[in-house]
Each structure stands twice: as structure tokens, then as C-alpha cells.
XYZ file of C-alpha atoms in Angstrom:
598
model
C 19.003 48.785 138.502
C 15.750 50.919 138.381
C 16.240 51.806 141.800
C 19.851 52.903 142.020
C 19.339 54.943 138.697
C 16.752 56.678 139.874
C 18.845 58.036 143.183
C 21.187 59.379 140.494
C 18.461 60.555 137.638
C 16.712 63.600 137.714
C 13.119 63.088 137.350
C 11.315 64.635 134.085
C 9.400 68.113 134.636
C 5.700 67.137 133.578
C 5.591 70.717 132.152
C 8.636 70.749 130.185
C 7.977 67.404 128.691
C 4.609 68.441 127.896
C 6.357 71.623 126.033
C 8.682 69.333 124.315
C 5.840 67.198 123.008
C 3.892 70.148 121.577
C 7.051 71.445 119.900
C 7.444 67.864 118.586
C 3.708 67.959 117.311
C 4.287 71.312 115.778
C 7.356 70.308 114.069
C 6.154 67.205 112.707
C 2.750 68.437 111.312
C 4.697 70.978 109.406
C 7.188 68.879 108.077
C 4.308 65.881 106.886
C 2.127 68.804 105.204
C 5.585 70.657 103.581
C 6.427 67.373 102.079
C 3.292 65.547 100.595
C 2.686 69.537 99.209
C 5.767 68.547 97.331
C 4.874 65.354 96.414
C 1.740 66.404 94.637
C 3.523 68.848 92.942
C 5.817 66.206 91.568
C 4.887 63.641 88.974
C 7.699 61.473 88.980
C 6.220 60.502 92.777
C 3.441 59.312 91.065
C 5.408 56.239 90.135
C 4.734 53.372 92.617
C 7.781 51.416 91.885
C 10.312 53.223 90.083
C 13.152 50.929 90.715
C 11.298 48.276 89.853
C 11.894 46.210 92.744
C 8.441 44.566 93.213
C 8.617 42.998 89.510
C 12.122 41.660 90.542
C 10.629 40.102 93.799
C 7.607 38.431 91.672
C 9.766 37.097 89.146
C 12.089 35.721 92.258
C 8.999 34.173 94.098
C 7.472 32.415 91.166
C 11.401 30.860 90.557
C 11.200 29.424 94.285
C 7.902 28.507 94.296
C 9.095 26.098 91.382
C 11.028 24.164 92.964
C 9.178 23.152 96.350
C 11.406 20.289 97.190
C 14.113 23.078 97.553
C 11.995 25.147 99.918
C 11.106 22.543 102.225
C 14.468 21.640 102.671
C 15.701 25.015 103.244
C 12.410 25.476 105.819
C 13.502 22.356 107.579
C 17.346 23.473 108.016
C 16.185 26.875 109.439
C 13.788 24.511 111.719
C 16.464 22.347 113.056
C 19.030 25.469 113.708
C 15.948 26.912 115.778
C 15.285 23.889 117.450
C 18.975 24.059 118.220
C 19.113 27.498 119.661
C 16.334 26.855 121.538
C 18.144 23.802 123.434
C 20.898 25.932 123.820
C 19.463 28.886 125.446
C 17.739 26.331 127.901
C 21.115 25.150 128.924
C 22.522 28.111 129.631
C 19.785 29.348 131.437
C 20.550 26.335 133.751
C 23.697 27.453 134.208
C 25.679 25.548 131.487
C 28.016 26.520 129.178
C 27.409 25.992 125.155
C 28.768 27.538 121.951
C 26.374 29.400 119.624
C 24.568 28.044 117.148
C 25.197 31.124 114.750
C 27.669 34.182 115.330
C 27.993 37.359 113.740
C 31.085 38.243 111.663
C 34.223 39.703 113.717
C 33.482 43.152 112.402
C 29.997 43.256 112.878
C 29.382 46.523 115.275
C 25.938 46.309 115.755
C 26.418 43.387 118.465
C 29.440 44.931 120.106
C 27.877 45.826 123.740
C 28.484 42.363 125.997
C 25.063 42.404 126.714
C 24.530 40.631 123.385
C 26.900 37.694 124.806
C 26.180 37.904 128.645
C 22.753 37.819 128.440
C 20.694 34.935 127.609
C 17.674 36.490 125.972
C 19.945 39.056 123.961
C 21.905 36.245 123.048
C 19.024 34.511 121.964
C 17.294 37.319 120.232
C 20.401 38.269 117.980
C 20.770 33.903 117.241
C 17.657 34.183 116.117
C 17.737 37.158 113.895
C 21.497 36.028 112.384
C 19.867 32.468 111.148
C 16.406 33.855 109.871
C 19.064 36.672 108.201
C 21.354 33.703 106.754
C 18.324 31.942 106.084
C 16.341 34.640 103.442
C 19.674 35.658 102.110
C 20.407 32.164 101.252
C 17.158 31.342 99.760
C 17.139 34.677 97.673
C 20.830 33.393 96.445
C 20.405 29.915 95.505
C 17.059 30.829 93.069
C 17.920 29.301 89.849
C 16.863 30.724 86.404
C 17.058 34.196 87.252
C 18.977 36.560 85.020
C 21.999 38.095 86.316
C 20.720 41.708 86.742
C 17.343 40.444 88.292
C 19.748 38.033 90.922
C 21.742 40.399 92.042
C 18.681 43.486 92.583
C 16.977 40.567 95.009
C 19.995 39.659 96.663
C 20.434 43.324 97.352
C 17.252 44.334 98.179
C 17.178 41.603 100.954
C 20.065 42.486 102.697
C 19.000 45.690 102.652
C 15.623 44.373 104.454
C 17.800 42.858 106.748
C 20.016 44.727 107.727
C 16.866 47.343 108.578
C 14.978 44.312 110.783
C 17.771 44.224 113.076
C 16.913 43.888 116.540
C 19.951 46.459 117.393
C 17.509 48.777 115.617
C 14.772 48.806 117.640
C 14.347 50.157 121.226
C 13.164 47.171 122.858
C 15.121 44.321 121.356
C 18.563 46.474 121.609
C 20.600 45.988 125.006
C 22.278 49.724 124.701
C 19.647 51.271 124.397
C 17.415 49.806 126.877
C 19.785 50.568 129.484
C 20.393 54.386 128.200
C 16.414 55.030 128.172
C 16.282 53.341 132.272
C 19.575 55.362 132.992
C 17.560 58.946 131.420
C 14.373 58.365 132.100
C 13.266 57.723 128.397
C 15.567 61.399 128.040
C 17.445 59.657 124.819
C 14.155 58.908 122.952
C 12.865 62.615 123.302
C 16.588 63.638 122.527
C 16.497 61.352 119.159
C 13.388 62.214 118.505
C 14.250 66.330 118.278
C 17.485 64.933 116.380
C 14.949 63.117 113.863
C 13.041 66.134 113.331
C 16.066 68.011 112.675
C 16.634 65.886 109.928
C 13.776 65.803 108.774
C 13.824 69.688 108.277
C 16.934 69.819 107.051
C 16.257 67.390 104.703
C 12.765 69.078 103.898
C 10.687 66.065 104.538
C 13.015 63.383 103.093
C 14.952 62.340 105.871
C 18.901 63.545 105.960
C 20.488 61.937 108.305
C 23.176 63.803 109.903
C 26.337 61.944 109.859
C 29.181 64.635 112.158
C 29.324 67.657 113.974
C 28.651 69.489 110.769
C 29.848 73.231 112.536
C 32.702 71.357 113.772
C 34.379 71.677 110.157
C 34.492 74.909 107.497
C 36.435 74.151 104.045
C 39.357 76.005 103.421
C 39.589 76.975 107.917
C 40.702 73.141 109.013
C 40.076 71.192 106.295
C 41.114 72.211 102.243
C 44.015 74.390 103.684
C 46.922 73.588 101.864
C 47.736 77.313 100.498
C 47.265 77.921 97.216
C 45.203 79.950 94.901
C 42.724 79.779 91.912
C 44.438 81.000 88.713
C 41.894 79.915 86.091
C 37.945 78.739 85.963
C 35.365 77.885 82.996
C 31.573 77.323 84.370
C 32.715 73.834 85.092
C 35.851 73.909 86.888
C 37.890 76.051 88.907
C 42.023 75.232 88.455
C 43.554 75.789 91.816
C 47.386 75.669 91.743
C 49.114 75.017 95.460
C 52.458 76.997 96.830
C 55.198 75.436 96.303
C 57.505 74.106 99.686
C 60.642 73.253 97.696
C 63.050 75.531 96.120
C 63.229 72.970 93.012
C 60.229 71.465 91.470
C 59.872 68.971 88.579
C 59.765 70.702 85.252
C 56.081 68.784 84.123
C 53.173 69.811 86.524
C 51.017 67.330 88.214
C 47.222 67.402 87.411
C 45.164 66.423 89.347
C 41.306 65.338 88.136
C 38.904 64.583 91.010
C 35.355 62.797 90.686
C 32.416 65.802 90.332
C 30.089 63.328 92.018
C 31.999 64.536 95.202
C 34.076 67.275 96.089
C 38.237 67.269 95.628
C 39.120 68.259 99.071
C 39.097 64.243 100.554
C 42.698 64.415 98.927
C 43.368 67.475 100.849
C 41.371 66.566 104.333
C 43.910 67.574 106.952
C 47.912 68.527 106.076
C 49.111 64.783 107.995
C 46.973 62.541 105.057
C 47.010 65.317 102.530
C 47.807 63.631 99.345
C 47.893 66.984 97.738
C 50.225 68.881 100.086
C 52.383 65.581 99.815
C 52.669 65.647 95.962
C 54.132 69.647 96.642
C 56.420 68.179 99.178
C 57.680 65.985 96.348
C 58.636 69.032 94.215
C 55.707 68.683 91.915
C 54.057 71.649 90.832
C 50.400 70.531 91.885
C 47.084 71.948 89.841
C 44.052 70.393 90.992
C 40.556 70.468 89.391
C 37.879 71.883 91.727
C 34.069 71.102 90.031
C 31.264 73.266 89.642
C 28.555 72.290 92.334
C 25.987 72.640 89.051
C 22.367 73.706 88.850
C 19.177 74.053 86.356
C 21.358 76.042 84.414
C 24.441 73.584 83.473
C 21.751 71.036 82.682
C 22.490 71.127 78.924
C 26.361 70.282 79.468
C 27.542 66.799 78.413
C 30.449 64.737 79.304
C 32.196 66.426 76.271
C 31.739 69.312 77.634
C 33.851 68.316 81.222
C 36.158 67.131 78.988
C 36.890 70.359 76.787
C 35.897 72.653 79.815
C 37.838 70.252 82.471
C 41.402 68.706 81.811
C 41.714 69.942 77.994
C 41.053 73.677 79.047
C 43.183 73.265 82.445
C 46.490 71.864 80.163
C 46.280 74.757 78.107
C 46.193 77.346 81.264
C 49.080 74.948 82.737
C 51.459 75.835 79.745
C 50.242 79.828 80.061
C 50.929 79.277 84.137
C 54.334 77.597 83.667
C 55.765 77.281 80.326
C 55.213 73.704 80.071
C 53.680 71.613 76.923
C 52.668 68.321 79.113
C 51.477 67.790 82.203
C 51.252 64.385 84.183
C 47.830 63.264 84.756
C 46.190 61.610 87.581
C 42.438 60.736 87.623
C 40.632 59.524 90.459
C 37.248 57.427 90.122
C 34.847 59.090 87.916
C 37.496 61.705 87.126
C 39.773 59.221 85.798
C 37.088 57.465 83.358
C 37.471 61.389 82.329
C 41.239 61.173 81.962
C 40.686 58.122 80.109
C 38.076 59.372 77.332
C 40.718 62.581 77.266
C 43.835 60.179 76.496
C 41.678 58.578 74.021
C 41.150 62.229 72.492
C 44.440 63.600 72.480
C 45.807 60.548 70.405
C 43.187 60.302 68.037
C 43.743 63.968 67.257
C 47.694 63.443 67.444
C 48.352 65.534 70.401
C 50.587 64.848 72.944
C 49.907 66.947 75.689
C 50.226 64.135 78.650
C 53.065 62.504 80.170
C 52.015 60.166 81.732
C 48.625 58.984 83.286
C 47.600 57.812 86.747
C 44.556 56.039 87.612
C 43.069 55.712 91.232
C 40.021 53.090 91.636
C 38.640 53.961 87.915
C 36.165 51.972 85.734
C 36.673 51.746 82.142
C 35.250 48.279 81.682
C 31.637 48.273 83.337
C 30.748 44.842 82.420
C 30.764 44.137 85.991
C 30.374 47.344 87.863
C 29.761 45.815 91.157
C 26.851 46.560 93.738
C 25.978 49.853 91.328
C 24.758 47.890 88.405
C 21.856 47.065 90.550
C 20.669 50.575 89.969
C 21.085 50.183 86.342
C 18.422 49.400 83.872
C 16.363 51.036 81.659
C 13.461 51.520 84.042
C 15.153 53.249 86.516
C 17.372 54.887 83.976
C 13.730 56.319 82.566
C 12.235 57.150 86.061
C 15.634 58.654 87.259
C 15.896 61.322 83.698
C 12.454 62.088 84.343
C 13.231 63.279 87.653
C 16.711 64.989 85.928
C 14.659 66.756 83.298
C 12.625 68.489 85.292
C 14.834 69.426 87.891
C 17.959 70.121 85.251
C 20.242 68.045 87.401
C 20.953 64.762 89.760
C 19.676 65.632 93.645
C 23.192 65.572 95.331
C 21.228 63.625 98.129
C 20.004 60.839 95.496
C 23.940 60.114 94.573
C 24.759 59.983 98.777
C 21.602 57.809 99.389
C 22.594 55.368 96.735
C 26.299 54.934 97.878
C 25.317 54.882 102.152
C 22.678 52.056 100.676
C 25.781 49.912 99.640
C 27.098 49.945 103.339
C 24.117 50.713 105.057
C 24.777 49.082 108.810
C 28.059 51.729 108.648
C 26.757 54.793 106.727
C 22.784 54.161 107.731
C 21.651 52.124 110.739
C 24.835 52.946 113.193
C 23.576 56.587 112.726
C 19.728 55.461 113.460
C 20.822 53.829 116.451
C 23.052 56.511 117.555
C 20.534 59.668 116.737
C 17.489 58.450 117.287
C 17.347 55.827 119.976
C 20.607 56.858 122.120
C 19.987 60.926 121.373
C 23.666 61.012 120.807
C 25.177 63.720 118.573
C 27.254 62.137 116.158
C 30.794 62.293 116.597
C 33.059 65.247 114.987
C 34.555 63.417 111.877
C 36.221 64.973 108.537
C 35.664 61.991 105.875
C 32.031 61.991 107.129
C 31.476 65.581 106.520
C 33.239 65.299 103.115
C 31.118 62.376 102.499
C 27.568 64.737 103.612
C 28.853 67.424 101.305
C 27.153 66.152 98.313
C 26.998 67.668 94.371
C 24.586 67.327 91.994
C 24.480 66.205 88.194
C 24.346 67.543 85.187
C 20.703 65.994 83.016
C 22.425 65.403 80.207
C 25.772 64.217 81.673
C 24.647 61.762 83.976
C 22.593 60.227 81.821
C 25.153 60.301 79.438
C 27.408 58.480 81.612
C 24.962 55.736 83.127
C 23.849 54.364 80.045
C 26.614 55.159 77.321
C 29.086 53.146 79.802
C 27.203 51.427 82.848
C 24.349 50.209 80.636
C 25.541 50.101 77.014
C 29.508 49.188 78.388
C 30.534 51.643 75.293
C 33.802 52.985 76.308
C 36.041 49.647 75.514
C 34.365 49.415 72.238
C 36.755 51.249 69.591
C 34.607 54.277 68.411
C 31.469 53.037 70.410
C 31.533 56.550 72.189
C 31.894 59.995 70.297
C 32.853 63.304 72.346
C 32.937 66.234 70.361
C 33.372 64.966 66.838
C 36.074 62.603 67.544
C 34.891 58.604 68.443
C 36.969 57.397 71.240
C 39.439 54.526 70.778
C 41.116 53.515 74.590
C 43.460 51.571 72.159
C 45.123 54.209 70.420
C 46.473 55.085 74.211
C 50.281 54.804 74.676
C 51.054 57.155 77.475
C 52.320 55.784 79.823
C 50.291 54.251 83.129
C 50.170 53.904 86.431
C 46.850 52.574 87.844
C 45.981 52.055 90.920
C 43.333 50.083 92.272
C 42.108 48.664 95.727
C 41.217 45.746 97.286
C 38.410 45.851 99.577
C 35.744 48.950 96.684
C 32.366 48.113 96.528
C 32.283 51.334 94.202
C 34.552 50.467 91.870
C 35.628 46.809 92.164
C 39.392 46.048 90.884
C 38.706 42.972 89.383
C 36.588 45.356 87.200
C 38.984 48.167 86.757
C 41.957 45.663 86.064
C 40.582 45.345 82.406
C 42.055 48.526 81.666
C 45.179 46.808 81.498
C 44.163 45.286 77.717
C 42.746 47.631 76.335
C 45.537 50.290 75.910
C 48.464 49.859 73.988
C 51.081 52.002 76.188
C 53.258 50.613 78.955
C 50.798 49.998 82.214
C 51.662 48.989 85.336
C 48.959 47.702 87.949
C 49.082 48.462 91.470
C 46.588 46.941 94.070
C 46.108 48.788 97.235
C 44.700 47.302 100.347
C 41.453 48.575 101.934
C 38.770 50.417 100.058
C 37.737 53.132 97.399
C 38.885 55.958 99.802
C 41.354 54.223 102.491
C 43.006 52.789 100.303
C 44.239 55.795 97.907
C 44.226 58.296 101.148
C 47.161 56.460 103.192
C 50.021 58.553 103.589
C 53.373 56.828 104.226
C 53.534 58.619 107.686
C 50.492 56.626 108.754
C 52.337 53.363 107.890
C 49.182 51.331 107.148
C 47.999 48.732 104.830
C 49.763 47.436 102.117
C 50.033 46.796 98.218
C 50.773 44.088 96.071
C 52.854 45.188 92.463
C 53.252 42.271 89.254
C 54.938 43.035 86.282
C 53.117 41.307 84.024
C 49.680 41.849 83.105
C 47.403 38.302 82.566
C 44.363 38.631 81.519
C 42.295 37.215 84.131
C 43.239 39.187 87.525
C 43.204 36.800 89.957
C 46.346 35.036 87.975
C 48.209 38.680 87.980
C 47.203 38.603 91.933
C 48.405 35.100 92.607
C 51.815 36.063 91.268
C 52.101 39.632 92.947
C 54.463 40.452 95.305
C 53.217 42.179 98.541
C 54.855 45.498 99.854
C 54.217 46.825 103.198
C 53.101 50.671 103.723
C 51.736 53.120 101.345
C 52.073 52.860 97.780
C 52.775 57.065 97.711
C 56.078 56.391 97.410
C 56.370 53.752 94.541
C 54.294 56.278 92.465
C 56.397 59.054 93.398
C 59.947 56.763 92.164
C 57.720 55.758 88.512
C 56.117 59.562 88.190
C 59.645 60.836 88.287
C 60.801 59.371 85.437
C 58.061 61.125 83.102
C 58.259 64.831 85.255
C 61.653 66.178 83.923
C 64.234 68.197 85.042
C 64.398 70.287 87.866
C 63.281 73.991 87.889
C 62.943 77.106 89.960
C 59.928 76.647 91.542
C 56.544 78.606 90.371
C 54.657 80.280 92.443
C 50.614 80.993 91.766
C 49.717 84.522 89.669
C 53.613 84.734 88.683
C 52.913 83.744 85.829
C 50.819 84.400 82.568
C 48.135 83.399 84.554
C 46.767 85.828 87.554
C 45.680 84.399 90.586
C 41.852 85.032 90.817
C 41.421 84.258 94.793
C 42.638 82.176 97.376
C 42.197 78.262 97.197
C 40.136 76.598 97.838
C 37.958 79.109 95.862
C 34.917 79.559 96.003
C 33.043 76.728 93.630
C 33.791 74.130 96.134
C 31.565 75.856 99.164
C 28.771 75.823 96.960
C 26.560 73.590 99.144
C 23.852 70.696 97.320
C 21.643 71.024 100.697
């Protein structure tokens, strides 16, 4: 193989590489001294520990070292798989045929290149990785008299270690990229390595890796472009209302709140999975919440204060745009724990200023938040405002860290591998650069938010949470509701967001979505994908109301566009942007939404 690559490789110019090497030196010694200059210049780095993972791992270890017995039989089942493998490789190295010991799951794309099958050592080397992996995560899950919290931190902390040792990750013990640094002539490694730096800078220091083809994409050129403009803004929001394409729209406009821990445009990606230009289509007359990217100097500003300044502000400048008392609602994620807390509001102070209510993927109920309440207790909650105080907000990057961790081989080591030890730019992609385009958090309301309803669980207690004078009952709700949850979110898990169901009084009706916390809300009935599953009643345990659901094939767009009709009114002329009471102030997307975290 050596020699027939190197007929066809061009050999490496001593000069240049010496060049390169300098320019790497350069590079790096200026990046290490930039960032341990900031590091002394920042106290919270002082703390060792600040997620407290090594107290969770002590606690863990003294639990197993309890209970030997267990431990030696665990030890002696990872012996005899090894023992096992071992035999089997032997075989086939003799030329016969035998089935593996351990194989990865079907969807695991870190073992994809045959090499991994075909070849005996690669096929040993990931064996042996898969049971030592199966082996620590199963010791680390069968540790009795753990609490829940400390449990699940191990548990995720190990696969996190695992997933990292890898031998896909590494240049020696990874097939693809072995054969990429023979075909180059080690070209790839001096290619990821300038990539790594790149990072590095861009990250300044802390390491950022780049996810797409970040010039590939500009918001509001080919992605954000359905046409619209901005008619109204407060230093929190900007209200962007869309043109209509129908001659007729629905008489109650469609408001749309967004998460501010991301940006609104990944309903309004490209026109064909637009779920923004599709709601126009439908004859609604869309407004859409566009968040502040905040800084130091929105620090002070509470959830009450997205609240008042967010959806309570942008239904007043609806009825000045178009004449109209209500609106219908929709919330997605964090935006629709927002919608909630604003239904909650409105009826406590007898107002009746929403339709109905729509809920994508939204937590109300954080009793069991999922893989997020690992990051939640009260000494990370202290190290984390520490960090928020002085700084006045949440690090966009901390948020996007936290989230890639919960999928790292996808959103983490695929990029490693693909950077760094193939040199490979990664591939032009629009979720991706969404997903890169981070925002940053208000001190006081993120820290609001984590521990009034992650940590304390506040919001389903009648009056346990108080936003501007007025305690917050989710009982008191009767608008109507359509919530929509799906099947496959490790953000916001719909077992968890099901609750919702029993705590409001109004007429709900659950949807479940296949795929995940993005995939499966943007799936436009064009793309005829996935499914959903619809049950008329509402038990209180969800896997019941699952058991008896009926499945539906395709997108669920269109079953919320039959219910949403019945609360949007008559038919009207349709408005267009400005026309109104309300001047347009520029074109959408506007400009707080190209406010950039990094």
C-alpha cells in the first residue's frame, strides 16, 4: 500500500513543513499564554471541581467497594468475555469464521469504515473497547445506595469518559485515519492540527470546535428569508411580522414564542421546512418573537421581565398592528415554559388575551428533567452564578457545551475525528450553524429559571412562583391546548412534559411526535417523514395514554393546522407589515438576531 501511494503522493517540502511547524509553534504559544492570562484573571477558575464530579465519583467508589462479592463477579464476567474474544480473534486469524463476542449498536457511526469488520486486529481492538465500555457503564449503574442525583451524574460522567477513550479517536487505533495519514503523507494531521488551532483562536483558548462551513451561511441571505419586517422591539425582543401569501387570512394572529437560549430562525431554516413560511401559507397572520442576544447590561432583567417585555408587550402591539384582542399562542421549549407562566398571568389577572395555546417539547413539570438535571445542584448552581455575576450573563458557549455533552459522539467526537485527525473541513450544514450560533443569559434570569423550576420544581406548585406581583397558578389555565411533544428529546423528555396535561384545567390535547427535540417539531408535510401518535384521553401515567394512542403517518403540521382553526376566526383581508398602527422599523429578520455570542 505504502508503495503504490507513494507513486501517486507528492512528497512533503522539508522547508514548507518546517514553515508550517514554526507557524504552529507561534500560534500555539500565543494561544497557551492568552488563555492562562485569563485564567488568573478569573477567580471562579480557581475552583478545582466546580461540578462537583470528583465527590460524586468518591461517594460511587466507596458504594462498590462495599460490596466486593459484586465486583469480583462483574471482574470475572468481563474476564471470560475477554477470554472469549481472544479465542475468537485466533480463529479467524486461521481463517475461520465466528460471530462477535460484542457489537456496536446499528447506529453507531464511529465503527462505520469496513475496516472495523474486515480486519482482525480492528475488529479486535473495537471488541475490546465495546466490553470494557459495557463493562464500567454497567458497574457505575448497578451501585446500590446512591441517591438519585448522585446515580445519574456517575452514570453520565462515564459515558462521557467513554465515549472520549474510543479507539476511533485516536490516530493509531482508528482504521480511517491510518489509511488517510499513509495516503497524505501525515498531510491530514498537519491539516487538523492548523484546524485545531483555529479553534482554539476562535474560541480564545477554550477550544470551539467548528461544526459547518460557517461562510457558507448569512441569516436573513439563505437562511431566515421568509420576507417580512420588524414592526415593534423592547430591549428584549424584536416582533417581526411575515408578508402575507394569501389574499384571506384568519382574523386571530399566530404568535409565535421561540426559546432565547437559541435563536428563532431553526423554524425558518430554508423556505421547503420553514414552519414559519408554512403557518403564512395557511392564512395565518404570523408574528414571531426574535430575542435580544443580551450582555452585561440586561444582567438585572428577570424572567418577569421576558414575560412583560416578551409575549405581554408583543399582544398589545398585535391588536395596534391588526385590530385584534387575542392572538393564538405557540411556545416552543423554553419559550413555551414562558407561554405557560404568561397563561398563568393573564387568568389570574382575568384577562383573556389568548386563544388558544400551543406547546412544542416544553417542561412545566421538572421533576424529571432528563440528562440536564445532572447539571443541577446547588454547587454548580453556586459556581455557575459566580461566573454569571461577574460576567452579567450565561457564556453562550457554556449553554452549547452543555447540550453537545448530551450527544457527544454526534455533536463532539465525529467533529474531533473529522478536524483534527482526517484535516477535513466540516461539511456545509444549516441546523449545525444554527446550532453554533449561540446566545447568552441573563444573571438574574437564568438563575432564576434553574433553580425556581429545575431545582426547586416551583412552577406546578399553585403560587410557588411570583412574576411581577401576581403568584402563578398553571391551574387557573383554561385556554385551550395543543401540546406537542416528541419521542426520541434528551432535552426535554415527553414523559416529563406530558404532566402538563393535569395540571391545567382547560381542554388539552397531547400530541407525540416521532424523532427528537428539533426533528421532530421541524418536519414539514412535504418531507413526508416520521410519524405521530394522538389519544383522546389524558391518563395520568403516560405510558398508559401511549399504549392506547393511535399512530398517524407524516407530519403532525397539518392536524394542528385543522384544531388551530377552530380558535383563529373568520376570514379577513389580509395585513400587510407597517399598514397598520404599527410602522415597520426594518426588514426581518432585523437586526437583534445577527448579534453574534462569539
Amino acid at each position: 500500500m505504502a508503495e503504490q501511494t507513494g507513486a501517486d503522493s507528492k512528497m512533503i517540502d522539508p522547508a514548507e513543513l518546517s514553515k508550517a511547524m514554526t507557524n504552529i509553534a507561534e500560534r500555539s504559544q500565543r494561544i497557551v499564554t492568552d488563555f492562562l492570562t485569563r485564567q488568573a484573571a478569573d477567580p471562579s477558575a480557581a475552583t478545582a471541581d466546580p461540578l462537583n464530579i470528583g465527590n460524586a465519583f468518591m461517594e460511587m467508589t466507596a458504594k462498590l467497594m462495599s460490596d466486593p462479592a459484586k465486583l469480583v463477579e462483574a471482574n470475572l464476567n468481563l474476564w471470560q468475555d475477554y477470554m472469549s474474544l481472544w479465542q475468537n480473534t485466533a480463529r479467524r486469524m486461521l481463517g475461520e469464521e465466528t460471530q462477535p463476542v460484542v457489537a456496536p449498536d446499528s447506529g453507531d457511526r464511529r465503527f462505520k469504515d469496513e475496516m472495523w469488520q474486515e480486519n482482525e486486529i480492528f475488529d479486535f481492538i473495537k471488541q475490546s473497547y465495546l466490553l470494557s465500555a459495557r463493562w464500567m457503564q454497567g458497574m457505575v449503574k448497578n451501585v446500590e445506595g446512591l441517591d438519585d442525583h448522585t446515580a445519574k451524574k456517575v452514570d453520565f460522567y462515564t459515558r462521557q469518559f467513554v465515549d472520549a477513550m474510543a479507539p476511533s479517536n485516536f490516530v493509531l487505533t482508528n482504521p480511517e485515519v491510518l489509511r488517510a495519514t499513509v495516503e497524505s503523507r501525515g498531510e491530514n494531521l498537519l491539516k487538523g492540527l492548523n484546524n485545531l488551532l483555529d479553534d482554539l483562536e476562535r474560541g480564545k483558548g477554550n477550544l470551539a470546535i467548528k461544526m459547518t462551513d460557517y461562510d457558507a451561511f448569512k441569516v436573513g441571505d439563505n437562511i431566515a428569508v421568509t420576507p417580512g419586517k420588524v414592526v415593534f422591539q423592547t430591549d428584549l425582543m424584536q416582533l417581526i411580522q411575515y408578508d402575507p401569501t394569501t389574499e384571506q387570512v384568519l382574523e386571530k394572529p399566530l404568535l409565535i414564542l421561540p426559546p432565547w437560549i437559541n435563536k428563532f430562525y431553526i423554524l425558518d431554516l430554508r423556505p421547503k421546512n420553514s414552519l414559519i413560511k408554512w403557518a403564512v401559507d395557511q392564512g395565518h397572520t404570523v408574528f414571531v418573537i426574535s430575542w435580544v442576544n443580551p450582555d452585561e447590561k440586561l444582567a438585572h432583567k428577570g424572567f418577569g421581565d421576558y414575560m412583560l417585555e416578551g409575549p405581554l408587550a408583543a399582544i398589545d402591539a398585535i391588536e395596534k398592528a391588526t385590530g385584534s384582542k387575542q392572538v393564538n399562542a405557540a411556545g416552543y421549549c423554553l419559550g413555551g415554559t414562558l407561554l405557560a407562566c404568561t397563561l398563568a398571568y393573564l387568568a389570574a389577572k382575568g384577562e383573556d388575551r389568548i386563544a388558544s395555546a400551543t406547546f412544542f417539547t416544553t417542561m412545566t413539570d421538572f421533576k424529571e428533567p432528563g440528562e440536564l438535571g445532572v447539571f443541577i445542584d446547588e454547587e454548580q448552581l453556586s459556581a455557575l452564578e459566580t461566573r454569571m455575576n461577574q460576567a452579567g450573563y450565561l457564556d453562550g458557549r457554556d449553554m452549547a457545551t452543555t447540550f453537545n455533552m448530551m450527544r457527544a459522539n454526534d455533536l463532539i467526537w465525529s467533529f474531533v475525528v473529522n478536524n483534527y485527525l482526517l484535516g477535513k473541513d466540516p461539511f456545509p450544514f444549516d441546523l449545525l450553524y444554527w446550532n453554533s450560533d449561540s446566545t447568552r443569559m441573563p444573571a438574574a434570569m437564568h438563575s432564576f429559571y434553574l433553580r425556581k423550576m429545575y431545582q426547586e420544581n416551583r412552577l406546578i406548585e399553585p403560587g410557588g412562583i411570583e412574576l411581577n406581583g401576581v403568584k402563578i397558578d398553571l391551574g387557573n389555565i383554561k385556554t385551550p391546548i395543543y401540546m406537542l411533544s416528541t419521542r426520541e428529546d434528551h432535552i426535554a423528555p415527553w414523559q416529563s412534559t406530558y404532566a402538563l396535561t393535569q395540571h391545567v384545567s382547560g381542554p388539552i390535547k397531547f400530541v407525540l411526535s416521532a424523532s427528537g427535540h428539533i426533528a421532530g417539531v421541524v418536519n414539514p408535510p412535504a418531507a413526508n417523514k416520521y410519524c405521530y401518535w394522538t389519544n383522546a384521553k389524558k391518563p395520568k401515567n403516560p405510558e398508559v395514554w401511549l399504549a392506547g394512542a393511535t399512530q398517524v403517518d407524516g407530519s403532525w403540521w397539518t392536524d394542528w393546522q385543522k384544531w388551530v382553526e377552530k380558535f383563529a376566526g373568520k376570514q379577513v383581508p389580509a395585513r400587510v407589515p407597517g399598514s397598520g398602527k404599527l410602522k415597520a422599523i426594518e426588514a426581518a429578520p432585523g437586526s437583534y438576531v445577527r448579534v453574534k455570542a462569539v
